[in-house]
Amino acid sequence: GNSVTQMEGPVTLSEEAFLTINCTYTATGYPSLFWYVQYPGEGLQLLLKATKADDKGSNKGFEATYRKETTSFHLEKGSVQVSDSAVYFCALSASAGGTSYGKLTFGQGTILTVHP
Amino acid sequence: KAGVTQTPRYLIKTRGQQVTLSCSPISGHRSVSWYQQTPGQGLQFLFEYFSETQRNKGNFPGRFSGRQFSNSRSEMNVSTLELGDSALYLCASSPHSGGSTDTQYFGPGTRLTVL
């Protein structure tokens, strides 16, 4: 079946440090890939997405490139801020149809803490 | 546009009771998905509805059920509650047919505690 593996957390960084959160996936066909962020006490917010190989998603300084050859979708940010402290989830949506409708498969989440 | 709303936000029940959670999708969205979030199992897909039909279901026991109304609002029901059902239940809506490229927009969740 489909699966998503994220790097172990938690991750603790100082403000303005470079961030990488690794994400690899297993899926048949051509999935779409997503990064969601969850702040304390809230639901998930879409951070960025990519729907085909070599697509780069970007938002609020975060970037991720859909690499089909390495089945990866690593999240990066050049300079993190305290306000980026949250839980980050990598997710995939498999090719449409059958058991794929409306289903996101999530990684386990990575807790990011940024200190001033 | 208003976002996805979920009611209630917090709920405390005892074992054996049943509970109904409600979700109102973003206006115009027709696909609604439900997820359970726990510290141990993470985010797990419960089911998806589109045009009042359940099209997909995750690996949960039959105690978990749902439905969708003609205005796309959705409810999920858990009967005979167990301690392990304590979780954050998230609802998400998407604007199109729930296909693989669609973005899902999440509500704030309902925090269910079973005592």
Tab-separated table of C-alpha atoms in Angstrom:
chain	number	residue	atom	x	y	z
A	1	GLY	CA	0.000	0.000	0.000
A	2	ASN	CA	0.895	3.670	-0.049
A	3	SER	CA	3.065	5.095	2.694
A	4	VAL	CA	4.963	8.233	3.694
A	5	THR	CA	8.072	8.330	5.862
A	6	GLN	CA	9.303	11.535	7.484
A	7	MET	CA	12.552	12.159	9.267
A	8	GLU	CA	12.514	11.539	12.968
A	9	GLY	CA	11.924	14.550	15.152
A	10	PRO	CA	11.788	16.724	17.012
A	11	VAL	CA	13.914	19.301	15.234
A	12	THR	CA	15.254	22.254	17.203
A	13	LEU	CA	16.853	25.203	15.412
A	14	SER	CA	17.953	28.728	16.121
A	15	GLU	CA	16.270	31.596	14.321
A	16	GLU	CA	17.649	32.176	10.787
A	17	ALA	CA	18.993	28.615	10.520
A	18	PHE	CA	18.428	26.472	7.421
A	19	LEU	CA	15.677	23.871	7.650
A	20	THR	CA	15.367	20.518	5.916
A	21	ILE	CA	12.699	17.954	6.768
A	22	ASN	CA	13.061	14.761	4.770
A	23	CYS	CA	10.088	12.971	3.290
A	24	THR	CA	10.040	9.832	1.153
A	25	TYR	CA	7.058	7.958	-0.159
A	26	THR	CA	5.907	4.653	-1.570
A	27	ALA	CA	3.018	4.678	-4.009
A	28	THR	CA	1.856	3.160	-7.249
A	29	GLY	CA	1.093	5.396	-10.176
A	30	TYR	CA	1.532	9.143	-9.990
A	31	PRO	CA	0.607	10.540	-6.597
A	32	SER	CA	0.284	14.178	-5.653
A	33	LEU	CA	2.419	15.316	-2.732
A	34	PHE	CA	1.646	17.818	-0.001
A	35	TRP	CA	3.145	19.488	3.022
A	36	TYR	CA	0.727	20.530	5.755
A	37	VAL	CA	1.498	22.459	8.937
A	38	GLN	CA	-0.338	22.219	12.250
A	39	TYR	CA	-0.055	24.898	14.911
A	40	PRO	CA	-0.981	24.071	18.513
A	41	GLY	CA	-4.703	23.600	19.000
A	42	GLU	CA	-5.501	24.002	15.323
A	43	GLY	CA	-6.276	21.895	12.274
A	44	LEU	CA	-3.950	21.372	9.342
A	45	GLN	CA	-3.089	24.125	6.894
A	46	LEU	CA	-1.763	23.449	3.428
A	47	LEU	CA	1.788	24.738	3.110
A	48	LEU	CA	2.561	23.664	-0.449
A	49	LYS	CA	1.915	20.936	-2.969
A	50	ALA	CA	3.197	19.362	-6.174
A	51	THR	CA	1.165	17.236	-8.521
A	52	LYS	CA	3.734	15.845	-10.947
A	53	ALA	CA	7.384	14.910	-11.128
A	54	ASP	CA	9.892	17.793	-11.019
A	55	ASP	CA	7.218	20.253	-9.861
A	56	LYS	CA	8.401	22.638	-7.161
A	57	GLY	CA	5.886	23.803	-4.605
A	58	SER	CA	6.639	26.980	-2.671
A	59	ASN	CA	4.953	29.187	-0.084
A	60	LYS	CA	6.067	31.574	2.694
A	61	GLY	CA	9.733	30.812	1.997
A	62	PHE	CA	9.247	27.047	2.138
A	63	GLU	CA	10.030	24.901	-0.908
A	64	ALA	CA	9.807	21.245	-1.874
A	65	THR	CA	10.541	19.496	-5.181
A	66	TYR	CA	8.748	16.330	-6.316
A	67	ARG	CA	11.557	13.880	-7.120
A	68	LYS	CA	10.148	10.740	-8.678
A	69	GLU	CA	13.563	9.098	-9.174
A	70	THR	CA	14.240	9.205	-5.439
A	71	THR	CA	10.558	9.123	-4.368
A	72	SER	CA	11.163	12.167	-2.195
A	73	PHE	CA	9.570	15.512	-1.368
A	74	HIS	CA	11.915	17.171	1.122
A	75	LEU	CA	10.817	20.444	2.746
A	76	GLU	CA	13.356	23.287	2.937
A	77	LYS	CA	13.475	26.855	4.187
A	78	GLY	CA	16.503	29.062	4.029
A	79	SER	CA	15.949	31.046	7.229
A	80	VAL	CA	13.451	29.903	9.852
A	81	GLN	CA	11.620	32.159	12.275
A	82	VAL	CA	10.224	31.544	15.739
A	83	SER	CA	6.755	31.707	14.193
A	84	ASP	CA	7.573	28.605	12.092
A	85	SER	CA	7.474	26.453	15.224
A	86	ALA	CA	4.789	23.855	14.516
A	87	VAL	CA	4.264	20.241	13.429
A	88	TYR	CA	4.885	19.525	9.755
A	89	PHE	CA	3.223	16.663	7.888
A	90	CYS	CA	4.153	15.237	4.525
A	91	ALA	CA	1.240	13.575	2.718
A	92	LEU	CA	0.359	11.925	-0.546
A	93	SER	CA	-2.803	11.493	-2.524
A	94	ALA	CA	-2.725	8.495	-4.818
A	95	SER	CA	-3.955	8.494	-8.392
A	96	ALA	CA	-7.702	9.005	-8.509
A	97	GLY	CA	-10.263	6.245	-8.341
A	98	GLY	CA	-11.365	3.369	-6.173
A	99	THR	CA	-9.732	3.392	-2.771
A	100	SER	CA	-8.012	6.706	-3.425
A	101	TYR	CA	-10.959	9.082	-3.374
A	102	GLY	CA	-10.531	11.835	-0.820
A	103	LYS	CA	-7.773	9.990	1.009
A	104	LEU	CA	-4.528	11.549	2.131
A	105	THR	CA	-1.834	9.269	3.509
A	106	PHE	CA	0.273	11.116	6.074
A	107	GLY	CA	3.727	10.759	7.491
A	108	GLN	CA	4.108	10.702	11.254
A	109	GLY	CA	4.794	14.419	11.537
A	110	THR	CA	7.909	16.357	12.519
A	111	ILE	CA	7.860	18.762	15.449
A	112	LEU	CA	9.876	21.896	14.710
A	113	THR	CA	10.909	24.275	17.475
A	114	VAL	CA	12.732	27.492	16.601
A	115	HIS	CA	14.490	29.423	19.359
A	116	PRO	CA	15.251	33.163	19.208
B	1	LYS	CA	-15.237	32.495	2.143
B	2	ALA	CA	-15.671	30.939	5.527
B	3	GLY	CA	-13.444	27.981	6.234
B	4	VAL	CA	-14.389	24.476	7.261
B	5	THR	CA	-16.245	24.522	10.548
B	6	GLN	CA	-16.599	21.675	12.999
B	7	THR	CA	-18.881	21.395	15.993
B	8	PRO	CA	-18.505	20.890	18.817
B	9	ARG	CA	-14.856	21.768	19.364
B	10	TYR	CA	-14.561	19.741	22.538
B	11	LEU	CA	-16.519	16.776	23.798
B	12	ILE	CA	-16.262	14.525	26.835
B	13	LYS	CA	-18.090	11.204	26.830
B	14	THR	CA	-17.979	7.991	28.824
B	15	ARG	CA	-17.342	4.488	27.562
B	16	GLY	CA	-20.326	2.880	25.898
B	17	GLN	CA	-21.956	6.141	24.857
B	18	GLN	CA	-22.296	7.297	21.302
B	19	VAL	CA	-21.312	10.624	19.774
B	20	THR	CA	-22.085	12.640	16.651
B	21	LEU	CA	-19.674	15.174	15.220
B	22	SER	CA	-20.596	17.734	12.601
B	23	CYS	CA	-18.682	19.311	9.740
B	24	SER	CA	-19.673	22.156	7.438
B	25	PRO	CA	-17.435	22.348	4.362
B	26	ILE	CA	-16.357	25.464	2.537
B	27	SER	CA	-19.211	26.767	0.413
B	28	GLY	CA	-19.250	25.001	-2.953
B	29	HIS	CA	-17.085	22.103	-1.830
B	30	ARG	CA	-18.712	18.730	-2.368
B	31	SER	CA	-16.109	16.261	-1.149
B	32	VAL	CA	-15.736	15.794	2.604
B	33	SER	CA	-13.145	13.558	4.247
B	34	TRP	CA	-12.736	12.618	7.898
B	35	TYR	CA	-9.531	11.764	9.775
B	36	GLN	CA	-8.639	10.610	13.259
B	37	GLN	CA	-5.489	12.034	14.833
B	38	THR	CA	-3.874	10.363	17.863
B	39	PRO	CA	-0.358	10.582	19.304
B	40	GLY	CA	0.204	6.873	18.740
B	41	GLN	CA	-1.281	6.296	15.292
B	42	GLY	CA	-0.926	9.754	13.794
B	43	LEU	CA	-3.402	10.865	11.140
B	44	GLN	CA	-5.601	8.109	9.782
B	45	PHE	CA	-8.275	8.321	7.101
B	46	LEU	CA	-11.785	7.391	8.198
B	47	PHE	CA	-14.001	7.942	5.150
B	48	GLU	CA	-14.895	10.274	2.307
B	49	TYR	CA	-18.256	11.464	1.029
B	50	PHE	CA	-19.204	13.064	-2.245
B	51	SER	CA	-22.733	13.973	-3.284
B	52	GLU	CA	-24.178	12.133	-0.287
B	53	THR	CA	-22.357	8.898	-1.194
B	54	GLN	CA	-19.552	7.262	0.720
B	55	ARG	CA	-16.902	6.569	-1.888
B	56	ASN	CA	-14.015	5.487	0.270
B	57	LYS	CA	-13.518	4.070	3.733
B	58	GLY	CA	-10.466	3.524	5.886
B	59	ASN	CA	-9.676	0.604	8.114
B	60	PHE	CA	-11.899	1.360	11.090
B	61	PRO	CA	-14.520	-0.809	12.785
B	62	GLY	CA	-18.189	-0.507	11.933
B	63	ARG	CA	-18.753	1.583	15.068
B	64	PHE	CA	-17.514	4.488	12.992
B	65	SER	CA	-20.034	5.722	10.470
B	66	GLY	CA	-20.893	8.887	8.649
B	67	ARG	CA	-23.232	10.554	6.263
B	68	GLN	CA	-23.469	13.585	4.049
B	69	PHE	CA	-26.464	15.769	3.428
B	70	SER	CA	-27.631	17.418	0.230
B	71	ASN	CA	-25.986	20.714	1.271
B	72	SER	CA	-22.655	18.819	1.611
B	73	ARG	CA	-22.606	19.102	5.398
B	74	SER	CA	-21.379	15.884	6.949
B	75	GLU	CA	-21.677	14.092	10.236
B	76	MET	CA	-19.748	11.219	11.705
B	77	ASN	CA	-21.006	8.965	14.434
B	78	VAL	CA	-19.134	6.713	16.804
B	79	SER	CA	-21.200	4.204	18.723
B	80	THR	CA	-20.240	2.251	21.845
B	81	LEU	CA	-17.303	4.503	22.619
B	82	GLU	CA	-14.032	3.004	23.811
B	83	LEU	CA	-11.170	4.681	25.623
B	84	GLY	CA	-9.061	4.335	22.485
B	85	ASP	CA	-11.480	6.520	20.551
B	86	SER	CA	-10.122	9.570	22.367
B	87	ALA	CA	-8.633	11.650	19.581
B	88	LEU	CA	-8.800	14.792	17.520
B	89	TYR	CA	-11.266	14.245	14.682
B	90	LEU	CA	-10.563	16.353	11.633
B	91	CYS	CA	-12.823	17.087	8.734
B	92	ALA	CA	-11.556	18.327	5.380
B	93	SER	CA	-13.309	19.519	2.246
B	94	SER	CA	-12.107	19.831	-1.315
B	95	PRO	CA	-13.533	21.845	-4.173
B	96	HIS	CA	-13.717	19.283	-6.895
B	97	SER	CA	-14.307	15.599	-7.055
B	98	GLY	CA	-11.854	14.534	-4.393
B	99	GLY	CA	-9.295	13.535	-6.971
B	100	SER	CA	-5.619	13.081	-6.304
B	101	THR	CA	-4.596	16.624	-7.241
B	102	ASP	CA	-7.251	18.330	-5.132
B	103	THR	CA	-6.213	20.267	-2.059
B	104	GLN	CA	-8.041	19.344	1.115
B	105	TYR	CA	-8.906	22.198	3.464
B	106	PHE	CA	-9.102	21.213	7.093
B	107	GLY	CA	-11.292	22.368	9.914
B	108	PRO	CA	-10.013	22.990	13.460
B	109	GLY	CA	-11.133	19.568	14.632
B	110	THR	CA	-13.251	18.159	17.427
B	111	ARG	CA	-11.330	16.978	20.478
B	112	LEU	CA	-13.116	13.887	21.836
B	113	THR	CA	-12.195	12.570	25.254
B	114	VAL	CA	-13.640	9.237	26.368
B	115	LEU	CA	-13.572	8.560	30.108
